[in-house]
Coordinates of C-alpha atoms and ligand atoms in Angstrom, one line a residue:
X1 CA -26.2 11.2 40.7
X2 CA -27.6 9.1 43.6
X3 CA -25.3 7.0 45.6
X4 CA -27.7 4.2 45.0
X5 CA -26.9 4.2 41.3
X6 CA -23.2 4.2 42.0
X7 CA -23.5 1.3 44.4
X8 CA -25.3 -0.5 41.6
X9 CA -22.6 0.3 39.1
X10 CA -20.0 -1.1 41.4
X11 CA -22.0 -4.2 41.9
X12 CA -22.3 -4.7 38.1
X13 CA -18.5 -4.6 37.8
X14 CA -17.9 -6.8 40.8
X15 CA -20.4 -9.5 39.8
X16 CA -19.4 -9.2 36.1
X17 CA -23.1 -9.3 35.2
X18 CA -22.7 -8.1 31.6
X19 CA -26.3 -7.8 30.4
X20 CA -27.0 -5.2 27.8
X21 CA -29.0 -3.3 30.4
X22 CA -26.2 -3.2 32.8
X23 CA -23.7 -2.2 30.2
X24 CA -26.0 0.7 29.2
X25 CA -26.1 1.7 32.9
X26 CA -22.3 1.9 33.0
X27 CA -22.2 3.8 29.6
X28 CA -24.6 6.3 31.0
X29 CA -22.5 7.1 34.1
X30 CA -21.8 10.8 34.2
X31 CA -18.0 11.3 33.5
X32 CA -17.2 12.3 37.1
X33 CA -18.8 9.0 38.4
X34 CA -17.2 7.0 35.6
X35 CA -13.8 8.4 36.7
X36 CA -14.5 7.2 40.2
X37 CA -15.9 3.8 39.4
X38 CA -15.1 2.6 35.9
X39 CA -11.6 4.1 35.6
X40 CA -10.0 2.5 38.6
X41 CA -11.6 -0.8 37.9
X42 CA -10.4 -0.9 34.3
X43 CA -7.0 0.3 35.3
X44 CA -6.6 -2.5 37.9
X45 CA -7.8 -5.2 35.6
X46 CA -5.5 -4.0 32.8
X47 CA -2.4 -3.8 35.1
X48 CA -3.2 -7.3 36.4
X49 CA -3.7 -9.0 33.1
X50 CA -1.6 -7.1 30.5
X51 CA 0.6 -4.9 32.6
X52 CA 1.7 -1.3 32.2
X53 CA 3.6 -1.6 29.1
X54 CA 2.5 0.1 25.9
X55 CA 3.3 -1.5 22.6
X56 CA 4.1 0.5 19.6
X57 CA 2.8 -0.5 16.2
X58 CA 4.3 1.7 13.5
X59 CA 1.5 2.7 11.2
X60 CA 2.1 2.9 7.4
X61 CA -0.9 4.2 5.4
X62 CA 0.1 2.5 2.3
X63 CA -2.5 3.8 -0.1
X64 CA -5.7 5.9 0.0
X65 CA -7.2 4.2 -3.1
X66 CA -10.4 2.7 -2.0
X67 CA -13.1 0.7 -3.9
X68 CA -15.7 1.4 -1.3
X69 CA -17.9 4.3 -0.5
X70 CA -18.6 4.3 3.3
X71 CA -20.6 7.4 4.2
X72 CA -18.3 8.4 7.0
X73 CA -14.9 7.9 5.5
X74 CA -12.8 10.7 4.0
X75 CA -11.0 8.4 1.6
X76 CA -14.2 6.9 0.1
X77 CA -14.2 6.3 -3.6
X78 CA -16.7 9.1 -4.1
X79 CA -14.5 11.8 -2.7
X80 CA -13.2 13.3 -5.9
X81 CA -11.4 16.1 -4.1
X82 CA -8.7 13.7 -3.0
X83 CA -5.5 13.0 -4.9
X84 CA -4.9 9.3 -4.7
X85 CA -1.5 7.9 -3.8
X86 CA 0.3 4.6 -3.2
X87 CA 3.6 4.6 -1.3
X88 CA 6.4 2.8 -3.2
X89 CA 7.7 -0.4 -1.7
X90 CA 11.1 1.2 -1.0
X91 CA 9.5 4.0 1.1
X92 CA 7.4 1.4 3.0
X93 CA 10.6 -0.5 3.7
X94 CA 12.3 2.7 4.9
X95 CA 9.5 3.2 7.4
X96 CA 9.7 -0.5 8.4
X97 CA 13.5 -0.1 8.9
X98 CA 12.8 2.9 11.1
X99 CA 10.4 0.9 13.2
X100 CA 12.9 -2.0 13.5
X101 CA 15.9 0.2 14.4
X102 CA 13.8 2.0 17.0
X103 CA 12.8 -1.3 18.6
X104 CA 9.1 -1.2 17.7
X105 CA 8.4 -4.8 17.4
X106 CA 5.6 -4.4 15.0
X107 CA 4.1 -2.4 12.1
X108 CA 0.6 -2.0 10.7
X109 CA 0.1 -1.8 7.0
X110 CA -3.2 0.0 6.3
X111 CA -4.9 1.1 3.1
X112 CA -8.2 1.7 1.4
X113 CA -9.9 -1.5 0.4
X114 CA -8.9 -3.0 -2.9
X115 CA -9.6 -6.6 -3.7
X116 CA -7.8 -7.7 -6.9
X117 CA -5.3 -10.3 -7.9
X118 CA -2.7 -7.6 -8.5
X119 CA -3.2 -6.1 -5.1
X120 CA -3.1 -9.5 -3.4
X121 CA 0.2 -10.2 -5.1
X122 CA 1.6 -6.8 -4.3
X123 CA 1.0 -7.2 -0.6
X124 CA 2.3 -10.7 -0.6
X125 CA 5.6 -9.5 -2.1
X126 CA 5.8 -6.5 0.2
X127 CA 5.3 -8.9 3.2
X128 CA 8.2 -11.0 2.0
X129 CA 10.4 -8.0 1.6
X130 CA 9.6 -6.8 5.1
X131 CA 10.4 -10.2 6.4
X132 CA 13.7 -10.3 4.6
X133 CA 14.6 -6.7 5.6
X134 CA 14.0 -7.4 9.3
X135 CA 15.0 -11.0 9.4
X136 CA 11.5 -11.9 10.5
X137 CA 11.9 -10.0 13.7
X138 CA 9.1 -7.5 13.0
X139 CA 5.5 -8.6 13.4
X140 CA 3.1 -7.3 10.7
X141 CA -0.5 -6.4 11.2
X142 CA -2.6 -5.8 8.1
X143 CA -5.6 -3.6 7.9
X144 CA -6.7 -4.0 4.3
X145 CA -10.4 -4.6 4.5
X146 CA -12.6 -7.5 3.3
X147 CA -10.8 -10.1 1.3
X148 CA -11.3 -13.7 0.3
X149 CA -10.3 -16.6 2.5
X150 CA -7.6 -17.4 0.0
X151 CA -6.2 -13.9 0.0
X152 CA -6.1 -13.9 3.8
X153 CA -4.3 -17.2 3.7
X154 CA -1.7 -16.0 1.2
X155 CA -0.9 -13.0 3.3
X156 CA -0.7 -15.1 6.4
X157 CA 1.7 -17.5 4.7
X158 CA 3.8 -14.5 3.5
X159 CA 4.3 -13.4 7.1
X160 CA 1.4 -11.3 8.4
X161 CA 0.4 -12.2 11.9
X162 CA -2.4 -10.0 12.8
X163 CA -5.4 -8.5 11.0
X164 CA -7.7 -5.6 11.9
X165 CA -11.1 -5.3 10.5
X166 CA -13.6 -3.1 12.4
X167 CA -17.2 -4.2 12.3
X168 CA -18.0 -0.5 12.8
X169 CA -21.4 -1.4 14.3
X170 CA -22.9 -4.8 15.1
X171 CA -26.4 -3.5 14.3
X172 CA -27.1 -4.7 10.8
X173 CA -29.8 -2.1 10.2
X174 CA -27.7 0.7 11.5
X175 CA -24.8 -0.6 9.4
X176 CA -27.0 -0.1 6.3
X177 CA -27.5 3.6 7.2
X178 CA -23.8 4.4 7.1
X179 CA -23.0 2.4 4.0
X180 CA -24.4 2.2 0.4
X181 CA -26.8 -0.6 -0.1
X182 CA -24.9 -2.8 -2.5
X183 CA -23.0 -6.1 -2.6
X184 CA -19.7 -4.5 -1.7
X185 CA -21.0 -3.0 1.6
X186 CA -22.6 -6.1 3.1
X187 CA -22.7 -6.6 6.8
X188 CA -22.9 -10.4 6.7
X189 CA -19.9 -10.5 4.4
X190 CA -17.9 -8.4 6.9
X191 CA -18.8 -10.8 9.7
X192 CA -17.8 -13.7 7.5
X193 CA -14.4 -12.1 6.9
X194 CA -13.8 -11.9 10.7
X195 CA -14.4 -15.7 10.8
X196 CA -12.1 -16.2 7.9
X197 CA -9.3 -14.4 9.7
X198 CA -9.7 -16.6 12.7
X199 CA -9.8 -19.7 10.6
X200 CA -6.5 -18.8 9.0
X201 CA -4.9 -18.3 12.4
X202 CA -4.4 -14.5 12.6
X203 CA -4.6 -12.6 15.8
X204 CA -8.0 -11.1 14.9
X205 CA -8.9 -7.6 15.7
X206 CA -12.1 -5.7 15.3
X207 CA -13.8 -2.6 16.7
X208 CA -16.3 0.1 16.2
X209 CA -16.8 3.8 15.8
X210 CA -18.4 5.5 18.8
X211 CA -20.8 8.3 18.5
X212 CA -21.8 8.4 14.9
X213 CA -25.3 9.6 13.9
X214 CA -28.1 7.2 14.8
X215 CA -26.0 5.1 17.2
X216 CA -27.6 4.5 20.6
X217 CA -26.0 3.4 23.9
X218 CA -27.9 0.1 23.4
X219 CA -26.1 -0.3 20.1
X220 CA -22.7 0.3 21.8
X221 CA -23.6 -2.2 24.6
X222 CA -24.5 -4.8 21.9
X223 CA -21.3 -4.0 20.0
X224 CA -19.2 -4.8 23.1
X225 CA -21.1 -8.0 23.6
X226 CA -20.6 -8.8 19.9
X227 CA -16.9 -8.3 20.1
X228 CA -16.8 -10.6 23.1
X229 CA -18.9 -13.2 21.3
X230 CA -16.7 -13.3 18.2
X231 CA -13.8 -13.6 20.6
X232 CA -11.5 -10.9 19.3
X233 CA -7.8 -10.9 20.2
X234 CA -7.3 -7.2 19.6
X235 CA -9.5 -4.1 19.5
X236 CA -9.3 -0.7 17.8
X237 CA -12.2 1.5 18.6
X238 CA -12.4 5.3 18.4
X239 CA -14.8 8.2 18.3
X240 CA -16.5 9.0 15.1
X241 CA -15.3 12.4 13.7
X242 CA -17.2 14.0 10.9
X243 CA -15.4 14.7 7.6
X244 CA -16.8 17.5 5.5
X245 CA -16.5 15.7 2.2
X246 CA -18.6 12.7 3.1
X247 CA -22.3 12.1 3.0
X248 CA -22.6 11.6 6.8
X249 CA -21.5 15.1 7.3
X250 CA -25.0 16.2 6.5
X251 CA -26.2 14.6 9.8
X252 CA -23.6 16.4 12.0
X253 CA -26.4 18.2 13.9
X254 CA -27.4 14.9 15.4
X255 CA -24.0 14.4 16.9
X256 CA -22.9 14.6 20.6
X257 CA -20.3 17.3 21.2
X258 CA -16.8 16.1 20.5
X259 CA -15.9 16.0 24.2
X260 CA -18.9 13.7 24.9
X261 CA -17.9 11.4 22.1
X262 CA -14.5 11.3 23.6
X263 CA -15.8 10.5 27.1
X264 CA -18.1 7.8 25.7
X265 CA -15.2 6.2 23.9
X266 CA -13.2 6.0 27.2
X267 CA -16.2 4.4 29.0
X268 CA -16.6 1.9 26.1
X269 CA -12.9 1.0 26.3
X270 CA -13.1 0.6 30.1
X271 CA -16.1 -1.8 29.9
X272 CA -14.5 -3.8 27.1
X273 CA -11.3 -4.1 29.2
X274 CA -13.4 -5.3 32.2
X275 CA -15.1 -7.9 30.0
X276 CA -12.1 -9.0 27.9
X277 CA -9.3 -8.7 30.3
X278 CA -6.4 -10.0 28.3
X279 CA -6.9 -8.7 24.8
X280 CA -4.9 -5.9 23.2
X281 CA -6.7 -2.6 22.9
X282 CA -5.3 0.2 20.8
X283 CA -5.7 3.9 21.5
X284 CA -7.2 5.1 18.3
X285 CA -5.6 8.0 16.5
X286 CA -9.1 9.6 16.4
X287 CA -8.8 10.2 20.2
X288 CA -5.9 12.4 19.5
X289 CA -7.9 14.4 17.0
X290 CA -10.1 15.5 19.9
X291 CA -7.6 15.8 22.6
X292 CA -3.8 16.1 22.0
X293 CA -3.1 13.7 24.8
X294 CA -6.2 11.5 24.0
X295 CA -4.3 8.4 23.3
X296 CA -2.3 8.5 26.5
X297 CA -5.3 9.3 28.5
X298 CA -7.0 6.2 27.2
X299 CA -4.2 4.1 28.6
X300 CA -5.6 4.5 32.0
X301 CA -9.0 3.4 30.8
X302 CA -7.7 0.1 29.4
X303 CA -5.7 0.5 26.2
X304 CA -2.2 -1.0 25.8
X305 CA -1.2 -0.3 22.2
X306 CA -0.4 2.9 20.4
X307 CA 0.3 3.2 16.7
X308 CA 2.8 6.0 15.9
X309 CA 2.4 7.2 12.4
X310 CA 5.3 6.3 10.2
X311 CA 3.7 7.3 6.9
X312 CA 6.0 9.7 5.0
X313 CA 4.7 13.2 5.8
X314 CA 4.1 14.1 2.2
X315 CA 1.3 11.5 2.1
X316 CA -0.4 12.2 5.4
X317 CA -2.7 14.8 4.1
X318 CA -4.0 12.3 1.6
X319 CA -5.0 9.8 4.3
X320 CA -7.5 11.9 6.2
X321 CA -10.4 9.6 7.2
X322 CA -11.8 12.4 9.3
X323 CA -11.3 16.1 9.8
X324 CA -8.7 17.5 12.2
X325 CA -6.4 14.5 11.9
X326 CA -3.3 15.2 14.1
X327 CA 0.4 15.2 13.3
X328 CA 0.0 15.9 9.6
X329 CA 3.5 17.2 9.4
X330 CA 5.5 15.7 12.3
X331 CA 8.2 13.5 11.2
X332 CA 8.8 10.0 12.7
X333 CA 11.5 10.9 15.1
X334 CA 9.6 13.9 16.5
X335 CA 6.4 11.9 16.8
X336 CA 8.2 9.2 18.8
X337 CA 9.8 11.6 21.2
X338 CA 6.7 13.5 22.0
X339 CA 4.7 10.4 22.3
X340 CA 7.1 8.6 24.6
X341 CA 7.3 11.7 26.9
X342 CA 3.5 11.7 27.3
X343 CA 3.3 7.9 27.8
X344 CA 5.8 8.2 30.7
X345 CA 3.9 11.3 32.0
X346 CA 0.7 9.2 32.2
X347 CA 2.5 6.5 34.3
X348 CA 3.3 3.9 31.6
X349 CA 6.3 2.7 29.8
X350 CA 7.0 1.7 26.2
X351 CA 7.5 -2.0 25.6
X352 CA 10.4 -1.6 23.3
X353 CA 11.6 -4.7 21.5
X354 CA 8.7 -6.8 22.6
X355 CA 6.1 -8.2 20.2
X356 CA 3.4 -7.6 22.8
X357 CA 1.2 -10.3 21.3
X358 CA -2.3 -10.5 22.5
X359 CA -2.3 -12.6 25.7
X360 CA -5.8 -13.7 24.8
X361 CA -4.6 -15.2 21.6
X362 CA -1.5 -16.8 23.2
X363 CA -3.7 -18.5 25.9
X364 CA -5.9 -20.1 23.2
X365 CA -3.0 -21.6 21.4
Ligands
5AD401 N1 -14.3 9.0 12.1 C1 -13.7 8.1 12.9 N2 -13.2 6.9 12.4 C2 -13.3 6.7 11.1 N3 -12.9 5.6 10.4 C3 -13.2 5.9 9.1 N4 -13.9 7.1 9.0 C4 -13.9 7.6 10.2 C5 -14.4 8.8 10.8 N5 -15.0 9.7 10.0 C6 -12.3 4.4 11.0 C7 -13.2 3.2 10.6 C8 -12.2 2.3 9.9 C9 -10.9 2.8 10.4 C10 -9.8 2.5 9.5 O1 -11.1 4.2 10.5 O2 -13.6 2.6 11.8 O3 -12.4 1.0 10.1
FES402 FE1 -12.8 2.8 2.1 FE2 -15.1 2.2 3.4 S1 -14.6 4.0 2.2 S2 -13.3 1.0 3.2

């Protein structure tokens, strides 16, 4: 790489001139140059604006029942190989208790997408139980897909604080290529849901998959700008990983090698951190599916949240969104110990007992 190009990359970062063309230039940096230019810049901004603490969000994969059929996702409705499960409330509460006792200030309840009055009520009741169990000390993030404004409001009133809904891609045409063409997989509806979440008052999180078939660097650049425009408080973005029982698996020959998808994800995270300095960015579990220390490595590139898996081990096999999902049989205590060790090794510390709310959100209030 010419020095000239590196000088230009540094200038883009310094002047914060975030045009799509400039973002594409940074995304195209060879990894060795990105390590020299992007990495230290993102690290510095992160430490200045959100610090070196890593916040734990205990992840409970409540159910793999899904009404949708996204072409990339292992728990899609059309995957008939999968046995479907829903974790009983008392088992969710046991996981929540574990999180509370171990000073995680927060849990994430995630499931396949179901929109029904019964499901709305079930979650509402579960939220109230979590609230009672932890005397309101534990913050709850939901990741339960597209719902009505009224449902979002009910869950918020029942004690949920944050909501994650990835846009997956901000390119409407590309979105169509990875989803069935029907009313339940509508791009505009998804964007509308993100607006609902803000309207209700959630800390709103979104994100994308990096490196799926058909996605270009220009798409990723536009995605980052989209996330900035809709003014997210939190972000979860990770590499796309093929799953053999999904339609998108057929296009696996178009994919970048896994390591390159991993590297591209790190560059995307770093640019997002430079552009949105005070948001929370999670290290996606999919990073760990490529590199055992992937989530910890991403901390240096700008993430500040990790979601240790608290799903009872018997159900983990059932929640494989992609192949090679890690920690399928590590229990909670073991996961925590090995994770904490690696976080410290990578120069960070765990923010035990702190909510670690998005600074971005707090400043707006
Ligand atoms: N590879 C990577 N991430 C995936 N997700 C779903 N399927 C895959 C896959 N094959 C992500 C989506 C979704 C989140 C819960 O998991 O971005 O929003
Ligand atoms: Fe479940 Fe897309 S397959 S939300």
